PDB file of C-alpha atoms and ligand atoms in Angstrom:
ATOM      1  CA  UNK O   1       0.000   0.000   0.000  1.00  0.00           C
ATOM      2  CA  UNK O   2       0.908   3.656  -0.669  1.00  0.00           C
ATOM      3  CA  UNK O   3       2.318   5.465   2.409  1.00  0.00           C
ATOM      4  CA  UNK O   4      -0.616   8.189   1.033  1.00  0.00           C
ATOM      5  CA  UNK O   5      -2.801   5.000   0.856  1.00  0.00           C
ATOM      6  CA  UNK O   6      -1.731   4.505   4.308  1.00  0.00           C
ATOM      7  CA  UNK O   7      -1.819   7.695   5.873  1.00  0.00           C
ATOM      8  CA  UNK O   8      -5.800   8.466   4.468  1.00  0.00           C
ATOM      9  CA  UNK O   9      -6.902   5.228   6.406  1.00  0.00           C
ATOM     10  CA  UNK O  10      -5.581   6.185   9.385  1.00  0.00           C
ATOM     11  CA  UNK O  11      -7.022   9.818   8.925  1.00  0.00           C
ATOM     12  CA  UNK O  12     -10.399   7.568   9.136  1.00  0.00           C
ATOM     13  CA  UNK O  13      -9.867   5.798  11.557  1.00  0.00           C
ATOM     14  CA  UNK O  14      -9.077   8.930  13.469  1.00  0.00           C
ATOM     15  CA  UNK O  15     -11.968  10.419  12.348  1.00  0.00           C
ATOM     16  CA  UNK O  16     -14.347   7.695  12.643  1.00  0.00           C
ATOM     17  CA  UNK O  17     -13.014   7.353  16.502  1.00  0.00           C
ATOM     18  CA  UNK O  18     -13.960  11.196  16.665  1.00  0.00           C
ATOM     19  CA  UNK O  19     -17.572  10.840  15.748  1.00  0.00           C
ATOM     20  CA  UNK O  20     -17.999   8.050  17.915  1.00  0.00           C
ATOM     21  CA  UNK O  21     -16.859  10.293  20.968  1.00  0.00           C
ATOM     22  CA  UNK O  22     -19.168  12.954  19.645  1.00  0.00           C
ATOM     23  CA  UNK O  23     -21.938  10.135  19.860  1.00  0.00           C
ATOM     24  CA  UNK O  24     -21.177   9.525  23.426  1.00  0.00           C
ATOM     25  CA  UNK O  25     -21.084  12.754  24.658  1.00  0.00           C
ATOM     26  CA  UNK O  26     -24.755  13.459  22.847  1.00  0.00           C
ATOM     27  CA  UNK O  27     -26.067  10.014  24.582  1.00  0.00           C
ATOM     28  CA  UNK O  28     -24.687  11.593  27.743  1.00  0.00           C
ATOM     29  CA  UNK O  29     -26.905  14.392  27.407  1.00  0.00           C
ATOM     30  CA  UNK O  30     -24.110  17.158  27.441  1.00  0.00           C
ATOM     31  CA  UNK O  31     -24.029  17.995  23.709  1.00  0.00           C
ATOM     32  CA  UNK O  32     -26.490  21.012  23.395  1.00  0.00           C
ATOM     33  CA  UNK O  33     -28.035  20.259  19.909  1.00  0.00           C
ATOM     34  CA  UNK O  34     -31.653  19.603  20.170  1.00  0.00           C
ATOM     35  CA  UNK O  35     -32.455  16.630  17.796  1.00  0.00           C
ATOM     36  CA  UNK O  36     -36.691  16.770  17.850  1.00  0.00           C
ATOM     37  CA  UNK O  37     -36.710  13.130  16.885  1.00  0.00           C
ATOM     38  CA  UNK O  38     -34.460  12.357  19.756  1.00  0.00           C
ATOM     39  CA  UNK O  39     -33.437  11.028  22.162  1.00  0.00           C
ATOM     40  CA  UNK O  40     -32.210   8.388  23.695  1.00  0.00           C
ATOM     41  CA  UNK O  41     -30.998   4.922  23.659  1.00  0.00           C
ATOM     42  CA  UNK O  42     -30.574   2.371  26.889  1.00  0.00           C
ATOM     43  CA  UNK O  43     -26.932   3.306  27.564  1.00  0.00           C
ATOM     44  CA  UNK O  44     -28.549   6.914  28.358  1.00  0.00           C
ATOM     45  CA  UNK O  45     -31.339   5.969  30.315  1.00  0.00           C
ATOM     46  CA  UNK O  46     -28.516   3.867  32.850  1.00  0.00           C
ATOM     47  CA  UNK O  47     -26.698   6.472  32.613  1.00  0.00           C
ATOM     48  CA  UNK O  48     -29.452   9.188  33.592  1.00  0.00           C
ATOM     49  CA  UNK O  49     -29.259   7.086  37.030  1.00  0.00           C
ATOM     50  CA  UNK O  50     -26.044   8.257  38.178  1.00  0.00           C
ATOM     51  CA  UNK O  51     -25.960  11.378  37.119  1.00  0.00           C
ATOM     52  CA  UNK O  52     -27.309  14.540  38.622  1.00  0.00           C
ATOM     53  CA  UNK O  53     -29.181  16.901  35.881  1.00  0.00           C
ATOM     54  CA  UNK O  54     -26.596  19.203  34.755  1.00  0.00           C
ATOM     55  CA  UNK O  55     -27.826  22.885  33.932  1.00  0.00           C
ATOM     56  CA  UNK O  56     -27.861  22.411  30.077  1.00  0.00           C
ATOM     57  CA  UNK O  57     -29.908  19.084  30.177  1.00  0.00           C
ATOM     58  CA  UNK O  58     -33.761  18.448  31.120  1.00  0.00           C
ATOM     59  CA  UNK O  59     -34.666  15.059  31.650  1.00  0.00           C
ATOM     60  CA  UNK O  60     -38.147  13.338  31.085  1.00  0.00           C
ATOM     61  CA  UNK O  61     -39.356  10.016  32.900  1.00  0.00           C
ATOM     62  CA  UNK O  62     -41.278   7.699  30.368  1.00  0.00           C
ATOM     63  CA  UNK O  63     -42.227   4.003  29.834  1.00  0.00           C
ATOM     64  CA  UNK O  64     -41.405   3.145  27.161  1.00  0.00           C
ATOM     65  CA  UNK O  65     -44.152   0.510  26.055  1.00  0.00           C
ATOM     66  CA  UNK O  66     -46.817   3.214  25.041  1.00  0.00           C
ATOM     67  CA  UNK O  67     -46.945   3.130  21.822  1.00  0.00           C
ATOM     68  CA  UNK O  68     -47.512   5.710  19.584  1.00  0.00           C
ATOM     69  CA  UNK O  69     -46.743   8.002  22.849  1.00  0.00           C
ATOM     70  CA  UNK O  70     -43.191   6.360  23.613  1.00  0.00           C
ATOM     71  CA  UNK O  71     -41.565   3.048  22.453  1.00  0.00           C
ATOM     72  CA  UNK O  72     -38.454   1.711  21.374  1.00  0.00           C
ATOM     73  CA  UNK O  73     -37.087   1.991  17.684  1.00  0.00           C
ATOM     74  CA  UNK O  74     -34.018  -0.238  18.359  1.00  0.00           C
ATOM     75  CA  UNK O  75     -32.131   1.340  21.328  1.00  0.00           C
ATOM     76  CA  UNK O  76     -33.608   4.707  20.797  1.00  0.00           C
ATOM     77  CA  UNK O  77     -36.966   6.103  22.164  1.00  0.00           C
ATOM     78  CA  UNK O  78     -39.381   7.817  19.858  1.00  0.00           C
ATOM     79  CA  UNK O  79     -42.699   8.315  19.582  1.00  0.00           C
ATOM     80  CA  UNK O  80     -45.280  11.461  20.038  1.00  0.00           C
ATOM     81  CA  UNK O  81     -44.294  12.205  23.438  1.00  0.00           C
ATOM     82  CA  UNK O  82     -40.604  11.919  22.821  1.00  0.00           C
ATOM     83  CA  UNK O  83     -41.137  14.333  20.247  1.00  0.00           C
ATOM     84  CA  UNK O  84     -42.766  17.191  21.809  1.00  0.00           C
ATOM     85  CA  UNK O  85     -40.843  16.727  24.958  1.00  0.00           C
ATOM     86  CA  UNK O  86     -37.926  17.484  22.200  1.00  0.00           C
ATOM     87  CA  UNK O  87     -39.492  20.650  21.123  1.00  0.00           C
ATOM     88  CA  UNK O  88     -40.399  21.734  24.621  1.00  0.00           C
ATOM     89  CA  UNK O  89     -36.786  20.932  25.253  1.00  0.00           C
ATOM     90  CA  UNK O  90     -35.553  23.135  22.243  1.00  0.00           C
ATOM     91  CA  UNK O  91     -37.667  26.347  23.893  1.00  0.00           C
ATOM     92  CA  UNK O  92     -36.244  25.598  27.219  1.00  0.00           C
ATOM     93  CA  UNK O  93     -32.810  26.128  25.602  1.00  0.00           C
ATOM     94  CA  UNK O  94     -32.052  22.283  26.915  1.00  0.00           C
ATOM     95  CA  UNK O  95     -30.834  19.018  25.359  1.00  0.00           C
ATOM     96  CA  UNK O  96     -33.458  16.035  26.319  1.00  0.00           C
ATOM     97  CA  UNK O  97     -32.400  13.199  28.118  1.00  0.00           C
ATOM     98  CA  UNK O  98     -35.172  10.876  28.267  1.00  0.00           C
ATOM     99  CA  UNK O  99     -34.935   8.074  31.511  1.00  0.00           C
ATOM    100  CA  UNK O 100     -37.022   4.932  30.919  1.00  0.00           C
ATOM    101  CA  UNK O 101     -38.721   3.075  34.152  1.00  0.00           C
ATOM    102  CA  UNK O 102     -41.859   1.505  35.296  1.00  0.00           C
ATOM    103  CA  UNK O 103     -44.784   3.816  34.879  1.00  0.00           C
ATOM    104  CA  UNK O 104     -45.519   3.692  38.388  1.00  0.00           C
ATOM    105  CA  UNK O 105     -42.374   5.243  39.066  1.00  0.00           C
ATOM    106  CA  UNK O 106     -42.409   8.446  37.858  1.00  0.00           C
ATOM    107  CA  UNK O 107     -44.704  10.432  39.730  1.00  0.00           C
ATOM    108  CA  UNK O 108     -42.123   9.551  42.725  1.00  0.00           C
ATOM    109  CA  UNK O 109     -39.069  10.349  40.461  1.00  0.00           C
ATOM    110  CA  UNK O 110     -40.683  13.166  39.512  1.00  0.00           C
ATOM    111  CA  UNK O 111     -41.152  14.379  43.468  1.00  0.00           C
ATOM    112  CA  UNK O 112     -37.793  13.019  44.201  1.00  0.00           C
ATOM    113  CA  UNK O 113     -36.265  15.510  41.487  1.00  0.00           C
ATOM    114  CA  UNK O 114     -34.301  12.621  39.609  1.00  0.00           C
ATOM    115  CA  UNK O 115     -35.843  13.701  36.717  1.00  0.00           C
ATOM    116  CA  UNK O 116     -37.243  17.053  35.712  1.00  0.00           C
ATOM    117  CA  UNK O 117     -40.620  15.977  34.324  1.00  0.00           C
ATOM    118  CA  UNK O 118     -43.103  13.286  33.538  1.00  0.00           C
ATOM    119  CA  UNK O 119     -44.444  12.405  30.361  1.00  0.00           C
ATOM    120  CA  UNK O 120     -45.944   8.891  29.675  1.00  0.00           C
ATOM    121  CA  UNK O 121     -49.662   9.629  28.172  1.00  0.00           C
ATOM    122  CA  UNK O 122     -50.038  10.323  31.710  1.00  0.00           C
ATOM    123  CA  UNK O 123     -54.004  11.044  32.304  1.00  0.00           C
ATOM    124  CA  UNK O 124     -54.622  13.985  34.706  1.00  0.00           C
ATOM    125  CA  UNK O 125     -56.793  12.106  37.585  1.00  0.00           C
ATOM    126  CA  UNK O 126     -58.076  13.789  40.780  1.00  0.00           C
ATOM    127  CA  UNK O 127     -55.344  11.271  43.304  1.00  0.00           C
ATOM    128  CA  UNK O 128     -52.397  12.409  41.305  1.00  0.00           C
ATOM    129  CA  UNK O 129     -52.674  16.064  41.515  1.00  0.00           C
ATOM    130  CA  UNK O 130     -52.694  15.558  45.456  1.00  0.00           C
ATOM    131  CA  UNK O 131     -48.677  14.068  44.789  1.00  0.00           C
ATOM    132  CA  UNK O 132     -47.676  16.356  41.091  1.00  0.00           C
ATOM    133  CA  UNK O 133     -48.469  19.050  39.696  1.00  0.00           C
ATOM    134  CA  UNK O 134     -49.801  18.764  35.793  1.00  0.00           C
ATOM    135  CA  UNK O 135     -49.167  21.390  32.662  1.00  0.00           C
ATOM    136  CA  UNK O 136     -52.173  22.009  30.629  1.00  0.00           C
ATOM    137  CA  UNK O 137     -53.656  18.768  28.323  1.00  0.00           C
ATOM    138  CA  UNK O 138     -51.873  18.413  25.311  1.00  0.00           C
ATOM    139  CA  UNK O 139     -53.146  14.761  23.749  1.00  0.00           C
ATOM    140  CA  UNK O 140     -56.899  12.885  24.877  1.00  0.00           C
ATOM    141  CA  UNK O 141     -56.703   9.712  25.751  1.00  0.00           C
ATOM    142  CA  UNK O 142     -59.392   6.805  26.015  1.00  0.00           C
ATOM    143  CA  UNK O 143     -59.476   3.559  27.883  1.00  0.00           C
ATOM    144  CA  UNK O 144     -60.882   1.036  25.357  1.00  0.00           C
ATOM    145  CA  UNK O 145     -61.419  -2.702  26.480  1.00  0.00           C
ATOM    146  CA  UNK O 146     -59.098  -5.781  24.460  1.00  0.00           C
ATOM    147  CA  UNK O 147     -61.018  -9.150  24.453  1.00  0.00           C
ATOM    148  CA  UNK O 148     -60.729 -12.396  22.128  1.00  0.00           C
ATOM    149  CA  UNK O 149     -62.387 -12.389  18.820  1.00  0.00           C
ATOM    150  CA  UNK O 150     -64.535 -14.543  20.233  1.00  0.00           C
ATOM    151  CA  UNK O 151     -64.905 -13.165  23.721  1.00  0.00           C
ATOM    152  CA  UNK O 152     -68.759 -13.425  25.261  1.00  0.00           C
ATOM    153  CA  UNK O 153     -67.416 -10.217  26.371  1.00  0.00           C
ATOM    154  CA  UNK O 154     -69.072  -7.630  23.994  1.00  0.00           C
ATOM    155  CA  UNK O 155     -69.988  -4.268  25.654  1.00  0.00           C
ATOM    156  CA  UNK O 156     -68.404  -2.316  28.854  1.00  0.00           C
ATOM    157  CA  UNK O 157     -71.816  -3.152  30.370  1.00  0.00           C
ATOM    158  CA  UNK O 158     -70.749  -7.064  30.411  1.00  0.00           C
ATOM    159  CA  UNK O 159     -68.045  -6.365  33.148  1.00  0.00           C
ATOM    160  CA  UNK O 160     -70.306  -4.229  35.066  1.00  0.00           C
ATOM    161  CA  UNK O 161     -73.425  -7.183  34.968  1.00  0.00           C
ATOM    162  CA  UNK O 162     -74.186  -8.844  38.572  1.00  0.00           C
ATOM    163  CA  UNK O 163     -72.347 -12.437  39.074  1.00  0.00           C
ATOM    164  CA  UNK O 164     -69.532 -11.001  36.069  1.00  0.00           C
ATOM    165  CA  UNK O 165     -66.460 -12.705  36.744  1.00  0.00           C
ATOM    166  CA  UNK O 166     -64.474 -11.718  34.021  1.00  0.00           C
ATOM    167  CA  UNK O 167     -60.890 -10.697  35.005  1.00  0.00           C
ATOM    168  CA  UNK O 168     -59.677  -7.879  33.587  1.00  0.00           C
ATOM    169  CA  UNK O 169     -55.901  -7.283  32.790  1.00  0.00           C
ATOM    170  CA  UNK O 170     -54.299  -3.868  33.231  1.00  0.00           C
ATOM    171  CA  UNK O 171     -51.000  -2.058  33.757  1.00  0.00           C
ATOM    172  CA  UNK O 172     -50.327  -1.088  36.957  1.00  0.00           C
ATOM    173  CA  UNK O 173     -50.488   1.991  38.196  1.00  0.00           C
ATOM    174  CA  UNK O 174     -52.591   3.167  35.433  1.00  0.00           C
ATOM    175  CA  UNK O 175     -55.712   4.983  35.193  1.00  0.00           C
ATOM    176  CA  UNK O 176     -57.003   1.243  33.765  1.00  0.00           C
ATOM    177  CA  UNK O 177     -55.879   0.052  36.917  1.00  0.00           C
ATOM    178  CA  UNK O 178     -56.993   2.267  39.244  1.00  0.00           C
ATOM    179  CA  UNK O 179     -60.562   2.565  37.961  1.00  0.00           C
ATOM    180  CA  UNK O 180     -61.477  -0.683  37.436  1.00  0.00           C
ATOM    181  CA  UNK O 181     -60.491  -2.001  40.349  1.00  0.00           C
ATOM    182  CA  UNK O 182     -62.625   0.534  41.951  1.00  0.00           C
ATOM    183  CA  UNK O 183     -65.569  -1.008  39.878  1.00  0.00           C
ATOM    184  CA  UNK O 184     -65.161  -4.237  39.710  1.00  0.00           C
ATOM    185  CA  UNK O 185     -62.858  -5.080  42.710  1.00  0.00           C
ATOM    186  CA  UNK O 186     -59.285  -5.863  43.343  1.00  0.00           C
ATOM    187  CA  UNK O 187     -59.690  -9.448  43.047  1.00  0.00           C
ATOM    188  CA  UNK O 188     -60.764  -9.297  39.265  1.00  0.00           C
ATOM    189  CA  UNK O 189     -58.082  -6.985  38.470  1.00  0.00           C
ATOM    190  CA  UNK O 190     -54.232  -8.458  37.425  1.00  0.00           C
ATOM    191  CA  UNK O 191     -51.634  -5.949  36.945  1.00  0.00           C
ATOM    192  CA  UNK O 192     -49.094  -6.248  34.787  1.00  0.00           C
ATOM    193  CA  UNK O 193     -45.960  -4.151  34.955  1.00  0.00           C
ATOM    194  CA  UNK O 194     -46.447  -3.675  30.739  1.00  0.00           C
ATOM    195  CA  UNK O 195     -49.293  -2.691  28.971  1.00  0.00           C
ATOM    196  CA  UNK O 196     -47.741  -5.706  26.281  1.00  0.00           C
ATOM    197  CA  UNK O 197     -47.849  -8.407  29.318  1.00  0.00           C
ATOM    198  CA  UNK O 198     -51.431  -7.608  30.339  1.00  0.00           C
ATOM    199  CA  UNK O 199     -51.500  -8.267  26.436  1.00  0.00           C
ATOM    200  CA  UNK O 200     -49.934 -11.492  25.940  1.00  0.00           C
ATOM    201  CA  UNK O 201     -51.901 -12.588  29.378  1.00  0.00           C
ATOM    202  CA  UNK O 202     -54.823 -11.879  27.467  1.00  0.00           C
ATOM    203  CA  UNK O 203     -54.039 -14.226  24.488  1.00  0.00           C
ATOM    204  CA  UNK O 204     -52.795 -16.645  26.962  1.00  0.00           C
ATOM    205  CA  UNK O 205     -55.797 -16.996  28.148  1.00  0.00           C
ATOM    206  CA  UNK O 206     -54.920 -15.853  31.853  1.00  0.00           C
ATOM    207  CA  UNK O 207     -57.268 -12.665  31.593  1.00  0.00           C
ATOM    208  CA  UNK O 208     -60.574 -12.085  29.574  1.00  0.00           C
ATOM    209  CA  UNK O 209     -59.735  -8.798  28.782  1.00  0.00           C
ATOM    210  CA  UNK O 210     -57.355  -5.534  29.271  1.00  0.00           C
ATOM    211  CA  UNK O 211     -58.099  -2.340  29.768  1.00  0.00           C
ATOM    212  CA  UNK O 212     -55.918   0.117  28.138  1.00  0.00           C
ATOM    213  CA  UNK O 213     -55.541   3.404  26.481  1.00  0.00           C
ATOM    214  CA  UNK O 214     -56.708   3.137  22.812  1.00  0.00           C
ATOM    215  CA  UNK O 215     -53.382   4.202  20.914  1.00  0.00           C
ATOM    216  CA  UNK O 216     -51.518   1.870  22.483  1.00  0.00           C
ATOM    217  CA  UNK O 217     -54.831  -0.833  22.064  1.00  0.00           C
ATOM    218  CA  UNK O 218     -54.554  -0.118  18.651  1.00  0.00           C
ATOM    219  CA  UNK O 219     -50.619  -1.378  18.623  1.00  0.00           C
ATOM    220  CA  UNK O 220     -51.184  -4.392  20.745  1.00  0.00           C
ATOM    221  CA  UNK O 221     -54.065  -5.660  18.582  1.00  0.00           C
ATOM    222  CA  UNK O 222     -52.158  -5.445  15.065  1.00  0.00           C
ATOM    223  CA  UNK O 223     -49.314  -7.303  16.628  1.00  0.00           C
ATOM    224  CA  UNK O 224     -51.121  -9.817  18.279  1.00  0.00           C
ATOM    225  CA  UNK O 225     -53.632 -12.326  15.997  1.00  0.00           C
ATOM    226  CA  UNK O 226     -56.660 -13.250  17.569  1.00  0.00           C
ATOM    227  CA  UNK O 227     -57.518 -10.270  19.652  1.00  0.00           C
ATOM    228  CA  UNK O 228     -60.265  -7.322  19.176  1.00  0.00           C
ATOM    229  CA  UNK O 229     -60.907  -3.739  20.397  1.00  0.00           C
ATOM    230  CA  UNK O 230     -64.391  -3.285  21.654  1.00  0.00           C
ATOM    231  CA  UNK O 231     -66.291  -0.870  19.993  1.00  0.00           C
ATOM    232  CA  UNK O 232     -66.944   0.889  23.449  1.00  0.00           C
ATOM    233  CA  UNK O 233     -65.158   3.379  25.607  1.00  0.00           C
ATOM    234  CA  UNK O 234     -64.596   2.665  28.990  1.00  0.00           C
ATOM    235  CA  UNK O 235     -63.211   6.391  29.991  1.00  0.00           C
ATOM    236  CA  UNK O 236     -62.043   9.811  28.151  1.00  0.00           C
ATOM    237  CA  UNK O 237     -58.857  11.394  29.451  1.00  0.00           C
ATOM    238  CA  UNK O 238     -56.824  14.160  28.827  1.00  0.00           C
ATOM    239  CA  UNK O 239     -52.861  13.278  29.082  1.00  0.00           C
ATOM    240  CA  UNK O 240     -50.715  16.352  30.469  1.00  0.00           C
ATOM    241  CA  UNK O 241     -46.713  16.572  31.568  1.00  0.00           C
ATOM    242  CA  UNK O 242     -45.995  16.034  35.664  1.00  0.00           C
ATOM    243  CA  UNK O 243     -43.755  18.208  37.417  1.00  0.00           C
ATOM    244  CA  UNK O 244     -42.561  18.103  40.935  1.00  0.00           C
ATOM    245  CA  UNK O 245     -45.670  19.526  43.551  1.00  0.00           C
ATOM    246  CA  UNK O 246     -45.048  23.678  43.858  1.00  0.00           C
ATOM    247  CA  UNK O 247     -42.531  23.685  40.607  1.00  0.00           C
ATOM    248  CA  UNK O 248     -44.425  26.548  39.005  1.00  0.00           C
ATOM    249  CA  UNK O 249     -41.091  27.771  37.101  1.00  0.00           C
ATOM    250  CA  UNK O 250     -40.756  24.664  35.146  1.00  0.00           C
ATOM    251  CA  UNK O 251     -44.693  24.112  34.557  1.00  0.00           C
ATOM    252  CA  UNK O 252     -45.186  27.991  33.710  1.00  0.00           C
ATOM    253  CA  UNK O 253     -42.139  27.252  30.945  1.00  0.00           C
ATOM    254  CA  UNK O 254     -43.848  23.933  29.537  1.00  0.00           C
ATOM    255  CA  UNK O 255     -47.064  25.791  29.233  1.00  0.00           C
ATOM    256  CA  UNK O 256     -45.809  28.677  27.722  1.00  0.00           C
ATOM    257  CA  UNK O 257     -44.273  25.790  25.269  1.00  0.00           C
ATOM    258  CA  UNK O 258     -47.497  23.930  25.034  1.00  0.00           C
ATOM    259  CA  UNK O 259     -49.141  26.853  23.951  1.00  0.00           C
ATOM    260  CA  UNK O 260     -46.220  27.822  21.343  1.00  0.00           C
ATOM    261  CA  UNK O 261     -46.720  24.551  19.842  1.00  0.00           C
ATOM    262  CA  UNK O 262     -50.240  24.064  19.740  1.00  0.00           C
ATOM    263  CA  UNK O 263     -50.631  27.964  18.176  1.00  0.00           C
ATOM    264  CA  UNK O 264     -48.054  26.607  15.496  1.00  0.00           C
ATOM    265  CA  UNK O 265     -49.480  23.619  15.056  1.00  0.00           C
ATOM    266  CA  UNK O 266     -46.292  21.862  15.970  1.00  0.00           C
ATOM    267  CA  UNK O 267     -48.023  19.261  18.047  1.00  0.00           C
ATOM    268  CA  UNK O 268     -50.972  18.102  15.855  1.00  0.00           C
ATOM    269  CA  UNK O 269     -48.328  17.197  13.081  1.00  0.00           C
ATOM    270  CA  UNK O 270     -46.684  15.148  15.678  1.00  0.00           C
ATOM    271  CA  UNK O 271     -49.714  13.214  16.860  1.00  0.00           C
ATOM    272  CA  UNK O 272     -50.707  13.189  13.206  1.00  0.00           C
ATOM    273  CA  UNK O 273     -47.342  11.483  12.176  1.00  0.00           C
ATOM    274  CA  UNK O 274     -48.169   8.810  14.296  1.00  0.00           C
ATOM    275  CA  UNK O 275     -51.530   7.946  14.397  1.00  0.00           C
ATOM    276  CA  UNK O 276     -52.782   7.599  10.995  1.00  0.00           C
TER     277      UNK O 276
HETATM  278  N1  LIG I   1     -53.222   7.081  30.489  1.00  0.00           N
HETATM  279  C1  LIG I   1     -52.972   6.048  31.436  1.00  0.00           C
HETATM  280  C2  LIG I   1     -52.624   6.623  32.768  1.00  0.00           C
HETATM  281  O1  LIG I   1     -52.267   7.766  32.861  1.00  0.00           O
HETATM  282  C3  LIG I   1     -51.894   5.078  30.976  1.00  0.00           C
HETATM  283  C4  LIG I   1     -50.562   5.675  30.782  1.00  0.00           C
HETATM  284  C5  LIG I   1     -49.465   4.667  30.470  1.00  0.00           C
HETATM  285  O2  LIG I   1     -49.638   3.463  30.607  1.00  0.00           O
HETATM  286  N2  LIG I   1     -48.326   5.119  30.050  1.00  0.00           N
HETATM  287  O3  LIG I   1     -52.667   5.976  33.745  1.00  0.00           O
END
């Protein structure tokens, strides 16, 4: 080989070595571009753990099995609120650094000032404003009921009817969770940790249905043969972002976003990029 041969390889390898340092400092959360499709990959989110929120990063607690509101795309997590967390992030003059964990964890992370926010099509109910505080609505949400194709199970009203049975699947923590065990009792409710357990529990036969926000019903149902929405709602919600309880700085800022980005119409072309 050519010594000019030789000496262009190693100029990229050297370069090569230099963009993969770049990449680690952005999955630290320290590089200050904004990248609205964001945001972060698993390496981050263990990362997120041990470190304490520098001044130039904001960080969002999500789980990330809500799809279209936050999933995985390999190692990265994406997904409508991903997105406008991004763009809230941009106005705030932050980089995002999103930190996966159990859903019923954030509201405590959130308190515990871990992470900055909450975002996890996170329903505004009565028992969590007494522990966060919540930003104005920006997505509806509506718990929709999963059954077999050929469940006996066809209308809400069929859970509700005296000597019902049925068990009903649900994630816990949720608002599924929390409202139907308060109508049908604990002892016909099983919580899963993931909406996509309460799922597969479902086709397994272990449940006889799940109760679940519809986006994410939606998902579920197209990956998983056999299995039906009900054409019935079970509850309307309105999703919002949790701060810590009293953090009116921060939730003035992400309504002041909000309100940016609905006037723009910055978050309609996100929801409408994901659900069809
Ligand atoms: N909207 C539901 C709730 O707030 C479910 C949210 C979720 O599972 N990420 O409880």
């Amino acid at each position: 080989m050519k010594f000019t041969k030789i000496l262009s390889l190693v100029l990229a390898i050297m370069m090569l070595f230099v963009l993969v340092s770049c990449g680690n400092t952005n999955d630290e959360g320290k590089d200050t571009d904004t990248d609205t499709s964001a945001v972060s990959d698993s390496d981050t989110v263990a990362d997120t753990d041990a470190e304490t929120p520098s001044d130039d990063t904001i960080v969002m607690a999500t789980n990330a099995y809500f799809p279209p509101y936050e999933y995985y795309e390999g190692e990265t997590i994406i997904g409508i609120d991903a997105e406008i967390a991004a763009e809230i992030a941009k106005k705030l003059g932050k980089t995002l650094v999103i930190e996966d964990m159990e859903f019923n964890s954030i509201t405590t992370a959130v308190n515990e000032g871990s992470v900055d926010f909450g975002m996890a099509g996170m329903t505004i109910t009565e028992d969590r404003l007494l522990e966060v505080d919540f930003s104005s609505s920006y997505a509806n949400g509506v718990q929709v009921i999963i059954v077999k194709e050929d469940s006996p199970i066809t209308t809400v009203d069929d859970l509700y009817s005296e000597g019902a049975s049925y068990k009903v699947g649900v994630q816990l923590g949720t608002t599924g969770d929390t409202y139907s065990s308060d109508d049908f009792g604990a002892d016909r409710v099983v919580q899963y940790v993931t909406g996509n357990e309460a799922v597969l529990a479902l086709a397994g036969g272990s449940v006889d249905c799940v109760i679940i926000d519809n986006e994410p019903a939606k998902a579920y149902v197209e990956a998983n043969e056999g299995l039906k929405i009900l054409d019935t709602t079970y509850a309307d919600e309105d999703y919002a972002i949790c701060v810590k309880k009293g953090n009116t700085e921060l939730l003035d800022q992400i309504n002041a976003a909000i309100v940016e980005l609905t006037e723009d119409g910055t978050i309609d072309a996100i929801i409408d990029k994901y659900i069809k």
